[in-house]
């Protein structure tokens, strides 16, 4: 094998898994919905299916694992907490409920054979009426440190997804998330950037990526209105160049929401009021091409 061949092989091996959020296909996680989401994810050319764990009680873990394995897909799990089960609260009972949900979520990730649990693991997903308190932040650090230690033994890594000010008061910027990850102090805690949230809170689409660098573990690609990629105002070329610059090889997952596909709980938490698309298959196929094209374009410059 020549050096060029080796380089090409390495590049192929390090290709970012491209994922899609299940809410592009289905509103819930009942077995029939999982089957549909798996089939469509595969048909649209994706490598990874992201499942939200907001309805864990209806999720058949063994059945879902079988469906994902048979399709040859990877899985990632995400979730936020709720105001009555919130590890950033000052109230020990509310914190305890949030902590219990996180540990149950970790059980589900393990059961699915997954290695990623990410999202707003640190708070409810919704608008807070006041800033995070010092005691609340200390609760986040303690709970996520304990969760990370348990996750480590199961080969699971935890993501801190940075969300905008209307969805959390714990981490709104990459700098916030890096400080929180430092305070948690566990190697299996990574940073998760989402272009939709970055567009609201960050100064640009490059600096946060360079700041996070090798601590970036997961990416959500979404437009400023969470519709078709390329139909909004996000500066994707800059963002993809930044990913190439830091050598990011982790999953890049397309996240899009429309009132055409409704989860009774998650859609309301995410304020999905508009119909931005109706055909998830068309949306997802075009998003996959969009992501692949931007990766290839960035690699042509930065590799
Ligand atoms: Mn996201």
Short mmCIF file of C-alpha atoms and ligand atoms in Angstrom, two decimals:
data_model
loop_
_atom_site.label_atom_id
_atom_site.label_comp_id
_atom_site.label_asym_id
_atom_site.label_seq_id
_atom_site.Cartn_x
_atom_site.Cartn_y
_atom_site.Cartn_z
CA UNK A 1 0.00 0.00 0.00
CA UNK A 2 1.36 3.38 -0.95
CA UNK A 3 1.34 6.36 1.34
CA UNK A 4 -1.45 7.93 -0.71
CA UNK A 5 -3.56 4.78 -0.33
CA UNK A 6 -2.99 4.80 3.40
CA UNK A 7 -4.03 8.42 3.64
CA UNK A 8 -7.17 7.74 1.65
CA UNK A 9 -8.00 4.72 3.78
CA UNK A 10 -7.54 6.78 6.92
CA UNK A 11 -9.78 9.51 5.56
CA UNK A 12 -12.49 7.00 4.73
CA UNK A 13 -12.25 5.42 8.18
CA UNK A 14 -12.53 8.82 9.83
CA UNK A 15 -15.59 9.88 7.89
CA UNK A 16 -18.12 11.57 10.17
CA UNK A 17 -21.17 9.40 10.81
CA UNK A 18 -24.13 11.38 9.48
CA UNK A 19 -27.24 11.14 11.60
CA UNK A 20 -30.85 12.22 11.59
CA UNK A 21 -33.19 12.99 14.47
CA UNK A 22 -36.15 10.57 14.63
CA UNK A 23 -38.61 13.46 14.80
CA UNK A 24 -38.01 14.02 11.09
CA UNK A 25 -39.98 10.77 10.65
CA UNK A 26 -42.17 10.05 13.65
CA UNK A 27 -43.53 11.75 16.74
CA UNK A 28 -42.96 8.92 19.21
CA UNK A 29 -41.01 5.78 20.02
CA UNK A 30 -43.64 3.03 19.87
CA UNK A 31 -42.39 -0.11 18.08
CA UNK A 32 -44.21 0.75 14.81
CA UNK A 33 -42.77 4.27 14.91
CA UNK A 34 -39.27 2.97 15.59
CA UNK A 35 -39.57 0.52 12.68
CA UNK A 36 -40.58 3.36 10.34
CA UNK A 37 -37.83 5.70 11.58
CA UNK A 38 -35.17 3.00 11.17
CA UNK A 39 -36.32 2.06 7.67
CA UNK A 40 -36.46 5.66 6.46
CA UNK A 41 -33.17 6.64 8.08
CA UNK A 42 -31.47 3.80 6.23
CA UNK A 43 -33.27 4.53 2.95
CA UNK A 44 -32.19 8.19 3.06
CA UNK A 45 -28.55 7.10 3.36
CA UNK A 46 -27.84 7.98 6.98
CA UNK A 47 -25.46 6.13 9.33
CA UNK A 48 -27.04 7.05 12.62
CA UNK A 49 -30.50 7.51 14.14
CA UNK A 50 -30.90 9.87 17.07
CA UNK A 51 -33.66 8.93 19.46
CA UNK A 52 -35.07 11.32 22.01
CA UNK A 53 -35.74 9.59 25.32
CA UNK A 54 -38.59 11.87 26.38
CA UNK A 55 -41.03 8.94 26.22
CA UNK A 56 -38.92 6.13 27.64
CA UNK A 57 -41.96 4.30 29.00
CA UNK A 58 -43.21 3.34 25.52
CA UNK A 59 -39.76 2.51 24.11
CA UNK A 60 -39.18 -1.24 23.70
CA UNK A 61 -35.42 -1.31 24.21
CA UNK A 62 -34.71 -4.86 22.97
CA UNK A 63 -36.92 -4.49 19.92
CA UNK A 64 -35.36 -1.12 19.07
CA UNK A 65 -31.85 -2.47 19.46
CA UNK A 66 -32.67 -5.36 17.12
CA UNK A 67 -34.15 -3.02 14.50
CA UNK A 68 -31.15 -0.68 14.62
CA UNK A 69 -28.64 -3.55 14.49
CA UNK A 70 -30.41 -5.27 11.60
CA UNK A 71 -30.34 -2.03 9.62
CA UNK A 72 -26.63 -1.60 10.34
CA UNK A 73 -27.23 1.81 11.91
CA UNK A 74 -25.61 3.51 14.87
CA UNK A 75 -27.77 5.07 17.56
CA UNK A 76 -27.39 8.18 19.71
CA UNK A 77 -29.79 9.21 22.46
CA UNK A 78 -30.74 12.69 23.52
CA UNK A 79 -33.04 14.29 26.02
CA UNK A 80 -33.78 17.29 28.19
CA UNK A 81 -35.26 17.26 31.68
CA UNK A 82 -38.47 18.86 32.99
CA UNK A 83 -39.18 21.65 35.48
CA UNK A 84 -40.39 19.12 38.07
CA UNK A 85 -37.36 16.85 37.46
CA UNK A 86 -34.50 19.29 37.04
CA UNK A 87 -30.93 18.75 38.30
CA UNK A 88 -30.29 22.53 38.13
CA UNK A 89 -32.97 23.21 40.73
CA UNK A 90 -32.33 24.36 44.32
CA UNK A 91 -34.96 21.89 45.55
CA UNK A 92 -33.40 18.52 46.52
CA UNK A 93 -36.56 16.58 45.59
CA UNK A 94 -36.71 18.11 42.12
CA UNK A 95 -32.99 17.40 41.67
CA UNK A 96 -33.45 13.79 42.81
CA UNK A 97 -36.21 13.22 40.25
CA UNK A 98 -34.01 14.63 37.50
CA UNK A 99 -31.11 12.48 38.63
CA UNK A 100 -33.26 9.37 38.57
CA UNK A 101 -34.43 10.12 35.01
CA UNK A 102 -30.82 10.57 33.90
CA UNK A 103 -29.80 7.21 35.36
CA UNK A 104 -32.81 5.52 33.75
CA UNK A 105 -31.81 7.16 30.46
CA UNK A 106 -28.32 5.75 30.84
CA UNK A 107 -29.86 2.28 31.28
CA UNK A 108 -31.75 2.76 28.01
CA UNK A 109 -28.61 3.89 26.14
CA UNK A 110 -26.75 0.82 27.42
CA UNK A 111 -29.68 -1.41 26.53
CA UNK A 112 -29.69 -0.04 22.98
CA UNK A 113 -25.97 -0.72 22.65
CA UNK A 114 -25.36 3.02 22.29
CA UNK A 115 -22.38 5.03 23.47
CA UNK A 116 -23.80 8.58 23.40
CA UNK A 117 -26.26 10.26 25.76
CA UNK A 118 -26.51 13.96 25.00
CA UNK A 119 -28.82 16.96 25.13
CA UNK A 120 -29.89 19.29 27.93
CA UNK A 121 -28.93 16.72 30.56
CA UNK A 122 -28.31 19.60 32.96
CA UNK A 123 -31.76 21.28 33.07
CA UNK A 124 -35.35 21.39 31.91
CA UNK A 125 -35.91 22.25 28.27
CA UNK A 126 -37.86 25.48 28.52
CA UNK A 127 -37.83 29.14 29.42
CA UNK A 128 -36.56 29.94 32.89
CA UNK A 129 -37.88 33.03 34.63
CA UNK A 130 -34.62 33.72 36.48
CA UNK A 131 -30.87 33.05 36.22
CA UNK A 132 -29.26 29.80 37.36
CA UNK A 133 -28.34 29.90 41.06
CA UNK A 134 -24.98 28.91 42.51
CA UNK A 135 -26.61 26.05 44.42
CA UNK A 136 -28.38 24.90 41.27
CA UNK A 137 -25.14 24.85 39.32
CA UNK A 138 -23.44 22.88 42.10
CA UNK A 139 -26.25 20.32 41.82
CA UNK A 140 -25.67 20.03 38.07
CA UNK A 141 -21.95 19.42 38.61
CA UNK A 142 -22.46 16.78 41.29
CA UNK A 143 -25.20 14.87 39.43
CA UNK A 144 -23.40 14.87 36.07
CA UNK A 145 -20.10 13.86 37.68
CA UNK A 146 -21.78 10.84 39.29
CA UNK A 147 -23.62 10.03 36.05
CA UNK A 148 -20.39 10.32 34.02
CA UNK A 149 -18.61 7.91 36.38
CA UNK A 150 -21.38 5.36 36.00
CA UNK A 151 -21.52 5.92 32.23
CA UNK A 152 -17.79 5.42 31.92
CA UNK A 153 -18.07 1.83 33.19
CA UNK A 154 -20.63 1.14 30.45
CA UNK A 155 -18.67 2.74 27.62
CA UNK A 156 -21.09 5.66 27.37
CA UNK A 157 -20.08 9.30 26.87
CA UNK A 158 -22.22 12.23 28.00
CA UNK A 159 -22.79 15.32 25.87
CA UNK A 160 -23.52 18.83 27.07
CA UNK A 161 -25.63 20.29 24.27
CA UNK A 162 -25.43 24.06 24.35
CA UNK A 163 -28.95 25.47 24.08
CA UNK A 164 -30.23 29.01 23.66
CA UNK A 165 -31.48 31.24 26.47
CA UNK A 166 -35.15 30.40 25.84
CA UNK A 167 -34.53 26.69 26.44
CA UNK A 168 -32.13 26.70 29.40
CA UNK A 169 -30.32 29.05 31.77
CA UNK A 170 -27.40 26.66 32.45
CA UNK A 171 -25.21 26.74 29.31
CA UNK A 172 -25.93 29.13 26.41
CA UNK A 173 -22.45 29.40 24.88
CA UNK A 174 -19.44 27.20 24.19
CA UNK A 175 -17.51 29.04 26.92
CA UNK A 176 -20.28 28.23 29.43
CA UNK A 177 -20.19 24.58 28.45
CA UNK A 178 -16.40 24.33 28.66
CA UNK A 179 -16.50 25.78 32.19
CA UNK A 180 -19.20 23.32 33.19
CA UNK A 181 -17.30 20.38 31.68
CA UNK A 182 -14.15 21.51 33.52
CA UNK A 183 -16.04 21.60 36.79
CA UNK A 184 -17.53 18.15 36.18
CA UNK A 185 -14.00 16.98 35.46
CA UNK A 186 -14.71 13.60 33.83
CA UNK A 187 -13.05 12.53 30.56
CA UNK A 188 -16.23 11.05 29.09
CA UNK A 189 -18.10 14.38 29.12
CA UNK A 190 -17.98 16.15 25.75
CA UNK A 191 -19.39 19.33 24.23
CA UNK A 192 -22.25 19.22 21.73
CA UNK A 193 -22.71 22.19 19.39
CA UNK A 194 -25.94 22.92 17.52
CA UNK A 195 -25.97 25.53 14.74
CA UNK A 196 -29.57 26.51 15.54
CA UNK A 197 -28.61 27.51 19.09
CA UNK A 198 -25.22 28.96 18.05
CA UNK A 199 -27.04 31.29 15.67
CA UNK A 200 -28.89 32.83 18.62
CA UNK A 201 -26.09 33.00 21.19
CA UNK A 202 -22.59 32.86 19.68
CA UNK A 203 -20.69 35.71 18.02
CA UNK A 204 -19.95 33.59 14.92
CA UNK A 205 -19.83 29.98 13.68
CA UNK A 206 -16.05 29.52 13.87
CA UNK A 207 -14.78 30.75 17.24
CA UNK A 208 -16.86 28.35 19.38
CA UNK A 209 -15.68 25.37 17.33
CA UNK A 210 -12.04 26.42 17.71
CA UNK A 211 -12.58 27.02 21.45
CA UNK A 212 -14.12 23.58 21.98
CA UNK A 213 -11.69 21.85 19.57
CA UNK A 214 -11.01 18.24 20.56
CA UNK A 215 -13.65 18.33 23.27
CA UNK A 216 -16.34 18.53 20.60
CA UNK A 217 -18.11 15.17 20.56
CA UNK A 218 -21.37 15.68 18.67
CA UNK A 219 -22.92 18.19 16.32
CA UNK A 220 -26.49 19.12 15.45
CA UNK A 221 -26.96 20.71 12.05
CA UNK A 222 -30.11 22.81 11.89
CA UNK A 223 -31.29 25.94 10.12
CA UNK A 224 -32.16 29.13 12.02
CA UNK A 225 -35.88 28.17 11.73
CA UNK A 226 -35.17 24.40 11.88
CA UNK A 227 -36.53 23.78 8.37
CA UNK A 228 -34.81 22.71 5.10
CA UNK A 229 -31.03 23.15 5.20
CA UNK A 230 -30.10 26.00 2.91
CA UNK A 231 -33.50 27.70 3.20
CA UNK A 232 -32.44 29.97 6.06
CA UNK A 233 -29.62 32.26 7.10
CA UNK A 234 -27.04 30.02 8.86
CA UNK A 235 -23.47 30.40 7.58
CA UNK A 236 -22.83 26.67 7.05
CA UNK A 237 -19.62 27.04 4.99
CA UNK A 238 -17.92 28.80 7.93
CA UNK A 239 -19.13 26.18 10.38
CA UNK A 240 -18.00 23.22 8.26
CA UNK A 241 -14.61 24.84 7.65
CA UNK A 242 -14.22 25.20 11.41
CA UNK A 243 -15.11 21.51 11.91
CA UNK A 244 -12.45 20.57 9.35
CA UNK A 245 -9.93 22.85 11.03
CA UNK A 246 -10.28 21.09 14.40
CA UNK A 247 -10.34 17.65 12.71
CA UNK A 248 -13.79 16.74 13.98
CA UNK A 249 -14.65 13.11 13.14
CA UNK A 250 -17.70 12.61 15.39
CA UNK A 251 -21.35 12.32 14.44
CA UNK A 252 -23.07 15.15 12.58
CA UNK A 253 -26.82 14.84 13.02
CA UNK A 254 -29.51 16.68 11.09
CA UNK A 255 -32.15 18.13 13.37
CA UNK A 256 -35.35 19.59 11.94
CA UNK A 257 -38.84 20.04 13.27
CA UNK A 258 -42.18 20.82 11.70
CA UNK A 259 -45.74 20.77 12.98
CA UNK A 260 -46.22 18.07 10.31
CA UNK A 261 -44.64 15.52 12.71
CA UNK A 262 -45.71 16.03 16.29
CA UNK A 263 -44.50 14.59 19.54
CA UNK A 264 -47.11 15.38 22.21
CA UNK A 265 -44.38 16.45 24.62
CA UNK A 266 -41.13 17.29 22.84
CA UNK A 267 -42.72 19.44 20.11
CA UNK A 268 -44.17 21.77 22.74
CA UNK A 269 -40.89 21.95 24.68
CA UNK A 270 -39.16 22.94 21.43
CA UNK A 271 -41.87 25.48 20.48
CA UNK A 272 -42.60 23.74 17.17
CA UNK A 273 -45.57 25.80 16.02
CA UNK A 274 -44.84 26.19 12.31
CA UNK A 275 -45.18 23.81 9.39
CA UNK A 276 -41.79 24.15 7.67
CA UNK A 277 -42.08 20.93 5.67
CA UNK A 278 -44.44 18.01 5.23
CA UNK A 279 -42.34 15.38 3.42
CA UNK A 280 -39.70 14.06 5.83
CA UNK A 281 -38.19 11.76 3.16
CA UNK A 282 -37.50 14.61 0.77
CA UNK A 283 -36.24 16.82 3.60
CA UNK A 284 -33.86 14.16 4.92
CA UNK A 285 -32.46 13.11 1.53
CA UNK A 286 -31.66 16.71 0.67
CA UNK A 287 -30.17 17.35 4.13
CA UNK A 288 -27.88 14.32 3.75
CA UNK A 289 -26.63 15.63 0.41
CA UNK A 290 -26.22 19.12 1.90
CA UNK A 291 -24.09 17.82 4.79
CA UNK A 292 -21.97 15.55 2.57
CA UNK A 293 -21.39 18.39 0.12
CA UNK A 294 -20.26 20.79 2.84
CA UNK A 295 -17.95 18.17 4.35
CA UNK A 296 -16.36 17.46 0.99
CA UNK A 297 -16.04 21.16 0.16
CA UNK A 298 -14.33 21.88 3.50
CA UNK A 299 -12.03 18.88 3.15
CA UNK A 300 -10.94 20.11 -0.27
CA UNK A 301 -9.56 23.25 1.37
CA UNK A 302 -8.47 22.19 4.84
CA UNK A 303 -7.32 18.58 4.48
MN1 LIG B 1 -30.05 20.25 19.02
#
